[in-house]
XYZ file of C-alpha atoms in Angstrom:
735
model
C 0.606 -49.395 -31.969
C 4.060 -48.680 -30.594
C 3.778 -44.968 -31.466
C 2.037 -42.324 -29.378
C 1.273 -40.475 -32.694
C 0.011 -43.486 -34.626
C -2.072 -41.179 -36.850
C 1.198 -40.215 -38.511
C 2.297 -43.651 -39.513
C 0.700 -43.720 -42.963
C 2.179 -40.333 -43.859
C 5.709 -41.466 -42.759
C 5.355 -44.700 -44.530
C 4.732 -42.819 -47.779
C 8.038 -40.987 -47.336
C 10.473 -43.726 -46.075
C 8.528 -47.058 -46.659
C 6.713 -49.411 -44.306
C 9.833 -51.501 -43.579
C 11.675 -48.456 -42.354
C 8.779 -47.477 -40.012
C 8.625 -50.988 -38.677
C 12.258 -50.895 -37.904
C 11.733 -47.788 -35.751
C 9.116 -49.505 -33.489
C 10.315 -50.131 -29.936
C 10.219 -53.606 -28.523
C 7.001 -54.876 -27.008
C 8.335 -54.454 -23.485
C 9.380 -50.871 -24.168
C 7.129 -47.847 -23.740
C 5.555 -46.104 -26.724
C 7.591 -43.409 -28.529
C 6.634 -40.439 -30.701
C 7.336 -41.244 -34.348
C 7.643 -37.548 -35.342
C 10.292 -36.869 -32.808
C 12.151 -40.147 -33.731
C 12.427 -39.562 -37.483
C 13.525 -35.920 -37.074
C 16.019 -36.505 -34.265
C 17.662 -39.342 -36.179
C 17.905 -37.127 -39.254
C 15.720 -39.415 -41.338
C 13.322 -36.657 -42.218
C 13.060 -32.872 -41.509
C 10.178 -31.192 -39.817
C 9.183 -29.627 -43.118
C 8.961 -33.025 -44.783
C 6.753 -34.447 -42.088
C 4.577 -31.351 -42.089
C 4.162 -31.398 -45.841
C 3.246 -35.078 -45.955
C 0.721 -34.940 -43.052
C -0.780 -31.744 -44.261
C -1.327 -33.075 -47.806
C -2.672 -36.439 -46.673
C -5.129 -35.116 -44.016
C -5.811 -31.676 -45.556
C -4.720 -29.914 -42.400
C -3.216 -26.467 -42.744
C 0.324 -25.739 -41.506
C 0.525 -23.326 -38.610
C 2.229 -19.901 -38.944
C 3.892 -19.694 -35.531
C 6.054 -16.738 -36.346
C 3.150 -14.353 -36.478
C 1.694 -15.140 -33.035
C 1.192 -12.238 -30.596
C 2.211 -13.425 -27.057
C -0.252 -11.123 -25.337
C -3.230 -12.119 -27.474
C -2.305 -15.808 -27.137
C -2.302 -15.530 -23.320
C -5.641 -13.828 -23.439
C -7.079 -16.493 -25.780
C -6.178 -19.572 -23.680
C -5.080 -20.235 -20.121
C -1.611 -21.553 -19.698
C -2.706 -24.771 -17.902
C -4.930 -25.812 -20.759
C -2.369 -24.949 -23.432
C 0.344 -27.014 -21.724
C -1.956 -29.923 -20.855
C -2.812 -30.468 -24.499
C 0.387 -29.047 -26.053
C -1.425 -26.505 -28.196
C -0.517 -22.940 -29.093
C -3.323 -20.402 -29.672
C -2.795 -18.710 -33.009
C -5.938 -16.770 -33.644
C -8.896 -15.943 -31.429
C -12.186 -14.393 -32.575
C -15.629 -14.167 -30.964
C -16.576 -17.549 -32.391
C -13.331 -19.330 -33.423
C -10.213 -20.484 -31.670
C -7.380 -21.575 -33.965
C -4.561 -23.577 -32.340
C -1.320 -25.213 -33.494
C -0.948 -28.845 -32.493
C 1.100 -31.917 -33.328
C -1.932 -34.118 -32.486
C -4.756 -32.889 -34.708
C -6.990 -35.902 -33.942
C -6.950 -35.591 -30.177
C -10.734 -35.440 -29.541
C -10.316 -34.894 -25.800
C -8.241 -31.811 -26.512
C -10.787 -30.486 -28.931
C -13.637 -31.071 -26.530
C -11.893 -29.248 -23.627
C -10.725 -26.367 -25.771
C -14.255 -25.877 -27.003
C -15.599 -26.073 -23.437
C -13.021 -23.725 -21.954
C -13.310 -21.023 -24.564
C -16.893 -21.445 -25.739
C -15.571 -21.261 -29.342
C -15.347 -23.577 -32.331
C -11.895 -25.139 -32.502
C -9.812 -25.206 -35.637
C -6.540 -27.034 -35.638
C -3.428 -26.509 -37.689
C -0.203 -28.531 -37.754
C 3.132 -27.761 -36.186
C 6.187 -29.719 -34.998
C 6.009 -30.873 -31.275
C 9.427 -29.337 -30.541
C 8.421 -26.003 -31.999
C 5.192 -26.030 -30.026
C 7.147 -26.649 -26.795
C 9.458 -23.698 -27.600
C 6.539 -21.422 -28.433
C 4.698 -22.335 -25.144
C 7.807 -21.271 -23.195
C 8.154 -18.088 -25.179
C 4.474 -17.190 -24.636
C 3.781 -18.298 -21.102
C 7.217 -18.316 -19.446
C 9.255 -15.601 -20.928
C 11.648 -15.587 -18.028
C 12.778 -19.039 -19.107
C 14.254 -17.634 -22.328
C 16.211 -14.887 -20.589
C 19.388 -16.938 -20.886
C 18.924 -17.150 -24.587
C 18.391 -13.392 -24.822
C 21.573 -12.854 -22.810
C 23.705 -15.204 -24.862
C 25.196 -12.243 -26.709
C 26.137 -10.273 -23.562
C 29.835 -10.160 -22.708
C 30.856 -12.322 -19.834
C 34.018 -10.271 -19.024
C 32.541 -8.941 -15.770
C 30.958 -12.053 -14.339
C 30.671 -11.705 -10.528
C 28.595 -14.143 -8.470
C 29.284 -12.594 -5.097
C 30.575 -9.302 -3.895
C 32.935 -9.063 -0.963
C 32.794 -6.001 1.244
C 36.279 -4.924 0.320
C 35.809 -5.532 -3.425
C 36.073 -2.578 -5.740
C 33.009 -2.195 -7.983
C 34.911 -0.231 -10.712
C 35.088 -3.307 -12.829
C 31.329 -3.573 -12.935
C 30.775 -0.398 -14.827
C 29.104 -0.778 -18.140
C 29.929 1.341 -21.192
C 27.397 3.027 -23.334
C 28.132 0.523 -26.108
C 27.477 -2.424 -23.790
C 24.249 -0.916 -22.511
C 23.104 -0.379 -26.111
C 23.971 -3.906 -27.253
C 21.038 -5.756 -28.886
C 20.721 -8.478 -26.189
C 20.487 -5.816 -23.453
C 17.898 -3.802 -25.446
C 15.843 -7.025 -25.921
C 16.070 -7.807 -22.206
C 14.821 -4.319 -21.205
C 11.969 -4.565 -23.768
C 11.010 -8.051 -22.405
C 10.973 -6.806 -18.793
C 8.785 -3.808 -19.623
C 6.307 -5.653 -21.915
C 5.947 -8.471 -19.459
C 5.318 -5.977 -16.608
C 2.548 -4.283 -18.586
C 1.001 -7.628 -19.505
C 1.114 -8.679 -15.909
C -0.643 -5.448 -14.844
C 2.342 -4.399 -12.753
C 2.361 -0.916 -11.295
C 6.173 -1.059 -10.473
C 9.123 -3.025 -11.599
C 11.932 -3.573 -9.034
C 15.439 -4.495 -10.235
C 17.489 -5.369 -7.157
C 21.101 -6.574 -6.945
C 21.817 -9.526 -4.719
C 24.784 -11.777 -4.047
C 23.471 -14.437 -6.441
C 22.485 -12.113 -9.272
C 19.959 -9.455 -10.072
C 16.307 -10.090 -9.073
C 13.436 -8.654 -11.140
C 10.166 -8.285 -9.199
C 6.819 -6.961 -10.323
C 4.326 -5.232 -7.969
C 1.019 -6.761 -8.992
C -2.128 -5.627 -7.193
C 0.044 -4.014 -4.563
C 2.129 -7.071 -3.786
C 5.660 -7.809 -5.044
C 6.148 -11.010 -7.014
C 9.524 -12.257 -8.191
C 9.520 -12.945 -11.942
C 13.123 -13.669 -12.903
C 16.709 -13.719 -11.706
C 19.486 -12.797 -14.065
C 23.334 -12.944 -13.823
C 25.065 -9.926 -12.467
C 26.964 -9.577 -15.759
C 23.689 -8.902 -17.384
C 22.267 -6.782 -14.529
C 24.886 -4.046 -14.785
C 24.356 -3.214 -18.507
C 20.586 -3.710 -17.865
C 20.532 -0.925 -15.314
C 22.751 1.198 -17.504
C 20.299 0.788 -20.385
C 17.464 1.864 -18.145
C 19.417 4.939 -17.076
C 20.133 5.881 -20.755
C 16.454 5.745 -21.812
C 15.431 7.751 -18.765
C 18.178 10.475 -19.384
C 20.217 9.641 -16.291
C 24.016 9.628 -15.810
C 25.258 6.069 -16.238
C 28.682 7.005 -14.732
C 27.204 8.259 -11.471
C 26.519 5.272 -9.329
C 27.017 6.896 -5.860
C 24.005 9.223 -5.829
C 20.195 8.556 -6.101
C 18.808 9.736 -9.410
C 15.278 10.261 -10.752
C 14.303 10.305 -14.384
C 11.398 9.773 -16.807
C 10.882 8.015 -20.129
C 8.013 7.736 -22.558
C 8.044 4.564 -24.590
C 5.774 2.478 -26.832
C 5.435 -1.029 -25.540
C 3.538 -3.444 -27.776
C 2.264 -0.453 -29.670
C 0.941 1.079 -26.423
C 2.349 4.469 -25.166
C 3.529 4.210 -21.589
C 5.128 6.721 -19.248
C 7.878 5.421 -16.996
C 9.118 7.028 -13.806
C 12.637 5.694 -12.914
C 14.324 5.908 -9.542
C 17.799 4.638 -8.744
C 19.333 4.059 -5.328
C 22.927 3.130 -4.460
C 23.170 -0.020 -2.411
C 25.993 -2.249 -1.034
C 25.786 -4.701 -3.911
C 25.056 -2.202 -6.640
C 22.338 0.090 -7.796
C 18.632 -0.675 -7.197
C 16.164 0.583 -9.770
C 12.429 0.979 -9.435
C 10.345 1.722 -12.513
C 6.828 3.076 -11.919
C 4.570 2.222 -14.905
C 2.119 5.005 -15.657
C -0.335 3.412 -18.044
C -3.410 5.620 -18.412
C -5.060 3.103 -20.669
C -5.089 0.355 -18.011
C -6.324 2.719 -15.332
C -10.013 3.626 -15.362
C -10.275 7.223 -14.266
C -13.916 7.164 -13.329
C -15.591 7.263 -9.898
C -17.938 4.457 -10.980
C -14.966 2.251 -11.713
C -13.321 2.391 -8.314
C -15.149 -0.698 -7.064
C -17.166 1.262 -4.405
C -20.713 0.483 -3.340
C -23.335 2.800 -4.936
C -23.957 4.637 -1.677
C -20.178 5.345 -1.264
C -19.997 6.678 -4.794
C -22.967 8.805 -4.126
C -21.241 10.273 -1.039
C -18.155 11.136 -3.117
C -20.310 12.746 -5.815
C -22.152 14.747 -3.176
C -18.825 16.214 -1.974
C -17.898 17.177 -5.450
C -21.085 19.157 -5.922
C -19.602 21.827 -3.657
C -18.431 24.949 -5.569
C -15.845 25.929 -3.022
C -13.918 24.525 -0.016
C -11.329 21.762 0.414
C -11.811 18.091 -0.209
C -8.924 15.824 0.970
C -8.066 12.294 0.033
C -5.957 10.496 2.643
C -4.092 7.260 2.898
C -0.600 5.774 2.781
C 1.547 5.592 -0.360
C 0.052 3.248 -2.900
C -3.553 3.430 -1.587
C -4.955 4.901 -4.848
C -5.240 8.551 -3.810
C -4.034 9.861 -7.183
C -6.447 7.696 -9.131
C -9.359 8.886 -6.936
C -8.396 12.510 -7.360
C -8.066 12.139 -11.150
C -11.464 10.400 -11.241
C -12.937 13.344 -9.257
C -11.451 15.810 -11.726
C -13.010 13.827 -14.554
C -16.329 14.000 -12.810
C -16.380 17.767 -12.364
C -14.777 18.377 -15.816
C -16.937 20.499 -18.070
C -16.369 23.015 -20.916
C -17.425 25.842 -18.665
C -15.147 24.796 -15.764
C -11.504 25.986 -15.608
C -9.450 23.238 -13.959
C -5.750 23.610 -13.109
C -3.613 20.991 -11.384
C -0.131 21.283 -9.730
C 1.528 17.931 -9.321
C 4.864 16.260 -8.449
C 5.041 14.439 -10.720
C 2.262 14.607 -13.393
C 1.332 10.971 -13.403
C -1.287 10.828 -16.086
C -1.949 13.319 -18.934
C -5.556 14.317 -18.730
C -7.749 15.437 -21.647
C -8.224 18.965 -23.013
C -9.503 21.870 -20.898
C -7.340 20.671 -17.933
C -4.008 22.435 -17.412
C -1.429 20.342 -15.510
C 1.605 22.012 -13.942
C 4.756 20.144 -12.957
C 6.437 21.146 -9.763
C 10.140 22.138 -10.255
C 11.878 23.082 -6.993
C 15.172 23.777 -8.817
C 13.443 26.477 -10.732
C 11.712 27.827 -7.649
C 8.337 26.303 -8.667
C 7.041 24.669 -5.439
C 3.486 23.653 -4.610
C 2.962 26.934 -2.702
C 4.423 29.255 -5.461
C 2.601 27.356 -8.229
C -0.646 27.541 -6.337
C -0.271 31.329 -5.862
C 0.228 31.681 -9.610
C -2.679 29.415 -10.430
C -5.068 31.578 -8.415
C -4.366 34.428 -10.793
C -5.448 32.197 -13.729
C -9.133 32.365 -12.808
C -9.596 28.732 -11.882
C -12.778 27.092 -10.727
C -11.253 23.880 -9.529
C -7.655 23.385 -8.315
C -5.936 20.042 -7.686
C -2.927 20.127 -5.455
C -0.960 16.882 -5.697
C -0.134 16.903 -1.921
C -0.202 19.275 0.975
C 3.291 18.858 2.452
C 3.919 22.027 4.363
C 2.258 24.929 6.205
C 2.831 27.283 3.277
C 0.988 25.111 0.836
C -1.791 24.417 3.419
C -2.270 28.120 4.032
C -2.529 28.999 0.344
C -4.906 26.080 -0.277
C -7.224 27.200 2.636
C -7.200 30.808 1.458
C -8.062 29.629 -2.133
C -11.010 27.580 -0.789
C -12.284 30.512 1.251
C -12.265 32.749 -1.846
C -14.604 30.686 -3.933
C -12.425 27.862 -5.363
C -12.852 24.089 -5.011
C -9.561 22.677 -3.921
C -8.718 18.953 -4.101
C -5.616 17.575 -2.471
C -4.060 14.652 -0.566
C -2.578 14.071 2.857
C -0.708 11.120 4.417
C -2.915 10.087 7.296
C -4.311 6.781 8.421
C -7.982 7.758 8.508
C -10.300 10.659 7.858
C -10.512 12.293 11.356
C -6.726 12.405 11.640
C -6.512 14.563 8.540
C -7.909 17.453 10.583
C -5.286 16.784 13.304
C -2.557 16.746 10.684
C -3.569 20.198 9.373
C -3.593 21.534 12.918
C -0.105 20.087 13.530
C 1.046 21.958 10.484
C -0.051 25.215 12.144
C -3.479 25.864 10.695
C -6.124 27.315 13.066
C -9.080 25.152 13.797
C -11.697 27.798 12.844
C -10.074 28.114 9.333
C -10.150 24.355 8.880
C -13.785 24.175 9.919
C -14.681 26.941 7.499
C -12.750 25.546 4.546
C -13.129 21.790 4.852
C -15.963 20.126 2.955
C -14.987 16.521 3.463
C -12.241 13.921 3.837
C -12.036 10.644 2.000
C -9.744 7.995 3.541
C -9.073 4.920 1.444
C -7.162 1.723 0.941
C -6.862 -0.779 -1.876
C -7.939 -4.415 -1.395
C -7.170 -7.150 -3.802
C -10.152 -8.803 -5.500
C -10.363 -12.638 -5.325
C -9.693 -14.269 -8.683
C -13.137 -15.196 -10.170
C -11.667 -18.297 -11.813
C -10.123 -20.098 -8.818
C -11.641 -18.652 -5.641
C -13.417 -21.179 -3.415
C -15.461 -21.290 -0.285
C -13.325 -21.224 2.816
C -13.684 -24.117 5.299
C -11.219 -22.476 7.787
C -12.626 -21.201 11.079
C -12.942 -17.506 11.604
C -10.020 -16.199 13.721
C -10.954 -15.640 17.381
C -10.299 -11.884 17.181
C -12.859 -11.522 14.349
C -15.729 -13.602 15.693
C -17.507 -10.567 17.100
C -17.158 -8.795 13.768
C -18.147 -11.613 11.375
C -21.731 -13.048 11.612
C -21.919 -16.724 12.667
C -22.355 -19.026 9.650
C -21.293 -16.353 7.133
C -20.074 -17.886 3.805
C -16.529 -16.601 3.312
C -14.177 -17.164 0.437
C -10.451 -17.677 0.151
C -7.737 -17.292 -2.475
C -6.441 -20.395 -4.265
C -4.282 -19.495 -7.260
C -4.403 -20.367 -10.945
C -2.633 -19.282 -14.173
C -5.258 -16.684 -14.724
C -4.102 -14.737 -11.605
C -0.416 -15.698 -11.767
C -1.080 -18.155 -8.931
C -1.751 -15.382 -6.489
C -5.440 -16.043 -5.936
C -6.261 -12.401 -6.613
C -6.844 -10.394 -9.774
C -7.417 -6.631 -9.688
C -8.138 -4.256 -6.835
C -10.971 -2.082 -5.564
C -11.140 0.732 -3.083
C -12.562 0.671 0.429
C -13.305 4.090 1.791
C -14.525 6.071 4.736
C -16.189 9.372 3.819
C -16.205 12.151 6.418
C -18.678 14.876 5.267
C -18.900 18.065 7.302
C -21.786 18.582 9.709
C -22.649 21.398 12.143
C -21.384 19.281 15.015
C -18.123 18.455 13.311
C -17.549 22.102 12.499
C -18.062 22.976 16.143
C -15.679 20.314 17.347
C -12.987 21.166 14.751
C -13.274 24.843 15.683
C -12.870 23.946 19.348
C -9.721 21.858 18.579
C -11.259 18.457 19.526
C -9.023 15.392 19.331
C -9.429 12.743 16.551
C -11.489 10.260 18.636
C -14.106 12.963 19.335
C -14.175 13.903 15.646
C -14.572 10.262 14.718
C -17.497 9.924 17.161
C -19.213 12.993 15.618
C -18.641 11.700 12.118
C -20.147 8.296 13.024
C -23.154 10.045 14.558
C -23.740 11.706 11.142
C -23.520 8.327 9.327
C -19.869 7.742 8.491
C -18.801 4.134 7.952
C -15.134 3.491 8.647
C -12.593 1.567 6.587
C -13.153 -1.573 8.570
C -16.871 -1.501 7.999
C -16.291 -1.126 4.237
C -13.763 -3.938 4.130
C -15.841 -6.355 6.087
C -18.811 -5.747 3.837
C -16.695 -6.614 0.812
C -15.480 -9.809 2.573
C -19.009 -10.814 3.487
C -20.139 -10.145 -0.078
C -17.451 -12.424 -1.460
C -15.183 -9.818 -3.111
C -12.161 -10.515 -1.018
C -10.782 -12.633 1.820
C -10.281 -12.172 5.515
C -6.561 -12.481 5.031
C -6.607 -9.589 2.548
C -8.719 -7.485 4.903
C -6.290 -8.060 7.812
C -3.397 -7.133 5.483
C -4.992 -3.783 4.618
C -6.828 -2.616 7.751
C -6.193 -3.129 11.439
C -8.913 -4.734 13.572
C -10.605 -1.957 15.600
C -10.525 -2.360 19.321
C -14.238 -1.725 19.641
C -16.906 -2.289 17.013
C -20.660 -2.565 16.994
C -22.156 -5.885 15.664
C -22.017 -6.285 11.856
C -25.357 -6.409 9.990
C -25.778 -9.325 7.538
C -24.304 -8.992 4.101
C -26.351 -7.265 1.400
C -24.852 -9.115 -1.543
C -28.223 -9.845 -2.977
C -29.456 -6.266 -2.959
C -30.172 -4.641 -6.246
C -27.681 -1.839 -5.731
C -24.863 -4.009 -4.459
C -21.841 -4.926 -6.664
C -22.018 -8.359 -8.230
C -20.134 -11.125 -6.443
C -17.354 -12.843 -8.328
C -17.592 -16.404 -9.635
C -17.217 -19.073 -6.924
C -15.175 -21.906 -8.333
C -13.343 -24.892 -6.710
C -9.738 -25.719 -7.239
C -9.147 -27.414 -10.551
C -6.209 -28.924 -12.404
C -7.210 -26.954 -15.433
C -8.059 -23.171 -15.168
C -11.437 -22.746 -16.781
C -12.224 -19.419 -18.461
C -16.013 -19.635 -18.423
C -18.830 -17.979 -16.496
C -20.941 -20.777 -15.022
C -22.436 -18.564 -12.284
C -24.759 -15.819 -13.374
C -23.234 -12.458 -12.589
C -26.673 -10.872 -11.926
C -27.033 -12.941 -8.795
C -28.861 -16.031 -9.972
C -26.998 -18.241 -7.528
C -27.639 -15.919 -4.669
C -31.467 -15.983 -4.671
C -32.937 -16.367 -1.175
C -35.211 -19.358 -1.912
C -33.988 -22.923 -2.553
C -35.369 -24.066 -5.892
C -34.532 -27.761 -5.673
C -35.800 -28.751 -2.227
C -36.723 -32.460 -2.333
C -35.505 -33.061 -5.922
C -32.760 -35.506 -6.893
C -30.466 -34.933 -9.850
C -28.078 -37.470 -11.530
C -25.017 -35.562 -12.781
C -23.067 -37.483 -15.460
C -19.740 -36.012 -16.581
C -16.238 -37.380 -16.823
C -14.556 -34.054 -15.937
C -14.104 -34.169 -12.175
C -13.565 -30.424 -11.705
C -16.677 -29.523 -13.663
C -18.752 -32.152 -11.895
C -17.643 -30.784 -8.489
C -18.525 -27.232 -9.492
C -22.020 -28.216 -10.752
C -22.596 -30.308 -7.647
C -21.743 -27.443 -5.320
C -24.046 -24.981 -7.277
C -26.968 -27.440 -7.319
C -26.619 -28.418 -3.672
C -26.722 -24.732 -2.668
C -30.046 -24.561 -4.424
C -31.379 -27.493 -2.362
C -31.035 -30.267 -4.955
C -29.789 -33.757 -3.886
C -27.039 -34.648 -6.344
C -25.896 -38.163 -7.369
C -22.741 -38.387 -9.562
C -21.520 -40.691 -12.301
C -18.254 -40.544 -14.319
C -19.265 -42.636 -17.276
C -22.228 -44.253 -19.076
C -22.114 -47.626 -17.287
C -22.017 -45.920 -13.821
C -24.851 -43.572 -14.844
C -27.200 -46.556 -15.668
C -26.246 -48.126 -12.277
C -27.034 -44.912 -10.429
C -30.450 -44.621 -12.199
C -31.461 -48.075 -10.938
C -30.065 -47.425 -7.424
C -31.335 -43.875 -6.747
C -34.229 -43.184 -9.121
C -33.322 -39.547 -9.912
C -35.909 -36.968 -10.895
C -33.651 -35.486 -13.616
C -30.396 -36.488 -15.391
C -27.765 -33.943 -16.569
C -25.850 -35.841 -19.232
C -22.597 -34.946 -20.906
C -22.269 -36.326 -24.437
C -18.550 -36.961 -24.522
C -18.052 -39.818 -22.040
C -15.429 -42.635 -22.004
C -16.637 -45.982 -23.310
C -20.387 -45.525 -23.609
C -21.058 -41.962 -24.906
C -24.005 -39.785 -23.946
C -26.002 -40.817 -27.072
C -25.754 -44.488 -26.070
C -26.765 -43.707 -22.448
C -29.771 -41.763 -23.744
C -30.795 -44.625 -26.032
C -30.632 -47.107 -23.067
C -32.707 -44.803 -20.915
C -35.408 -44.347 -23.511
C -35.558 -48.063 -24.364
C -36.378 -49.180 -20.756
C -39.920 -48.895 -19.556
C -38.761 -47.942 -16.025
C -36.783 -44.971 -17.290
C -38.319 -43.941 -20.569
C -39.971 -40.889 -18.938
C -36.862 -39.735 -17.037
C -36.201 -36.135 -17.984
C -32.692 -35.682 -19.565
C -30.903 -32.414 -20.031
C -27.882 -32.814 -22.322
C -24.647 -30.855 -21.772
C -22.737 -30.284 -25.025
C -19.803 -28.134 -26.152
C -21.063 -27.984 -29.741
C -23.918 -25.524 -30.168
C -24.446 -25.918 -33.925
C -27.880 -26.558 -35.409
C -27.065 -30.152 -36.593
C -25.959 -31.178 -33.108
C -29.124 -29.537 -31.535
C -31.387 -31.554 -33.887
C -29.499 -34.767 -33.217
C -29.748 -34.285 -29.417
C -33.477 -33.746 -29.517
C -34.059 -36.592 -31.917
C -32.167 -38.914 -29.559
C -34.746 -38.190 -26.948
C -33.325 -35.382 -24.790
C -35.833 -33.105 -23.127
C -33.541 -30.089 -23.380
C -29.889 -29.212 -23.860
C -27.329 -26.630 -22.756
C -24.297 -25.478 -24.742
C -21.068 -25.102 -22.781
C -20.131 -22.625 -21.438
C -23.455 -21.686 -19.836
C -24.811 -19.518 -17.046
C -26.217 -20.936 -13.822
C -29.574 -19.213 -14.311
C -30.040 -20.986 -17.666
C -29.573 -24.289 -16.003
C -31.867 -23.422 -13.074
C -34.512 -22.262 -15.508
C -34.581 -25.571 -17.344
C -34.602 -27.606 -14.082
C -37.508 -25.541 -12.687
C -39.471 -26.004 -15.906
C -38.924 -29.782 -15.748
C -39.882 -30.013 -12.109
C -43.055 -27.974 -12.641
C -44.024 -30.240 -15.490
C -43.485 -33.367 -13.388
C -45.549 -31.993 -10.538
C -48.356 -31.132 -12.943
């Protein structure tokens, strides 16, 4: 046929006649064209007419694209898969994926969608042009910014500012800032930021326009660039919703706003800063629902969590959390408060600002210097409120430090933060403020220094083949299996998704108390802490790298290489109490949302199951075949590959495998035909065959077993399920 959508020919013929359809066919030397697009672009038929005819003829429902939720659609199907097969996810349940498509009889698409999602696929009909528009709207909202901005006045268009230019003409009125396109643009930026898990949104003027960047997992990523004519009313709109003065563009301003984004309440902290090309705005997103305020959710190793909890068992004294800005100190403090929270415990906090609203029985006080309510004055007042636990957002000066120490010495547990690089330097910082060493030694119960490391994306991470840098060779065991970031749609092409904490926990000991009281320097305090069992930040970070949670590059970004370090012990990734390692997956053209590797450590067992056994792996999907081959070879199996049925039969004759893993949906000769050939030949009739299928219904199961398969696996599947079947087959052959 001359049409790429030949399935539609009969429906179109019923509307305009066979002769008219024949006239639309391109010449034999011309490439195939889409009939749907041709009849609608020429005005012969409307999309509604084509939809109605095709739906009635093939009994396919018409898709309701207007009701699609962008966030749920992205969660339901990776962008790469949706774009490859031109489908839009409409509805996702635990067992069903409903998609809109203009090619409802594309079996390859149905097969891949079922494999990727592990769900039954149901297709509904939509025009190809509308699908393309919806894909852009869902997965690339920045591409529709120009459409959103079409209603914004172009009176103040400025592409580049000269030093001597007066910015007075760039002021936006309240009416302009409240115009519908501007409101939509602000809503789009905020909603996309929350969906992307951004902690901050940066809106920065430049000579070519206004750049919008999101800080995702601690790293800024540019998302869009808009004209300056839209940027000025955009910033004014943000200032209006955060109760700032839109006319004052010469002074920094700070404001707050509480909004509902996609039905989710979110607190926003807004800061503006005058710059040479205009105002820069930073929006801090305080989304308590996306932040797990729990010590067990910080990503620490069990023993590190146990050390933190041991510190919190103290009924008095000071516990400090240190680290630079953005290292997760506030989250750790809030998690600690949640841990000690009890109906019989009076907890009061003093913060600047109050970032998250905690539950009942916790009183939170906002610092207000203009009203004379500083950390020190608030803390003095709090001590008259009969508190058991006091959280001080930050110890910034000697006055606050003295009051906090006095509170800890009079029977209160005080939690606070300091800006220091490591735990031992927290003591030096308090001394520099003017506190006496003996008071610090008496009051201090422990110091927690921390950083945040990005977690490798479980979908696209892969084993690194790069050599270990020279400066790290004495810190990384020879032959250690390391992983690196790759990038896929699931992680916004960054290679990382989510963060976890690395910590060093300094707990007080008699020797530490003696050295602090004597005014010892930080290196001597660090030595005493290590003698009592403290692991530093580097130790914690290296352990996570060795266990596959992050990369060497990320470790070097977060922590400096120590000048001296004892040899590192082998990784303990397979230990019962260690956090599970993420999925190891090779690079693929299609981002697969499935869990092939067992999260309980099936692929990390110490023994090699398949030593001396040969497996023929038959699958036409290159990326899946590479992934399975890698997993099986790590278990000691020798793997032979085949891409189709004919090649599979050749490989059987050539290599004589012990087991065949057979995909059913193969080009040319399908899996059923291959299985029939194998069972009909005396030389191969006893060859064990495990079938891989994306359809796990009862009818398919019966058909597979009746065809002669020894066992089957429904995609997606876990590695331990595959290993169990192979071990059973090998044991049976040996017997």
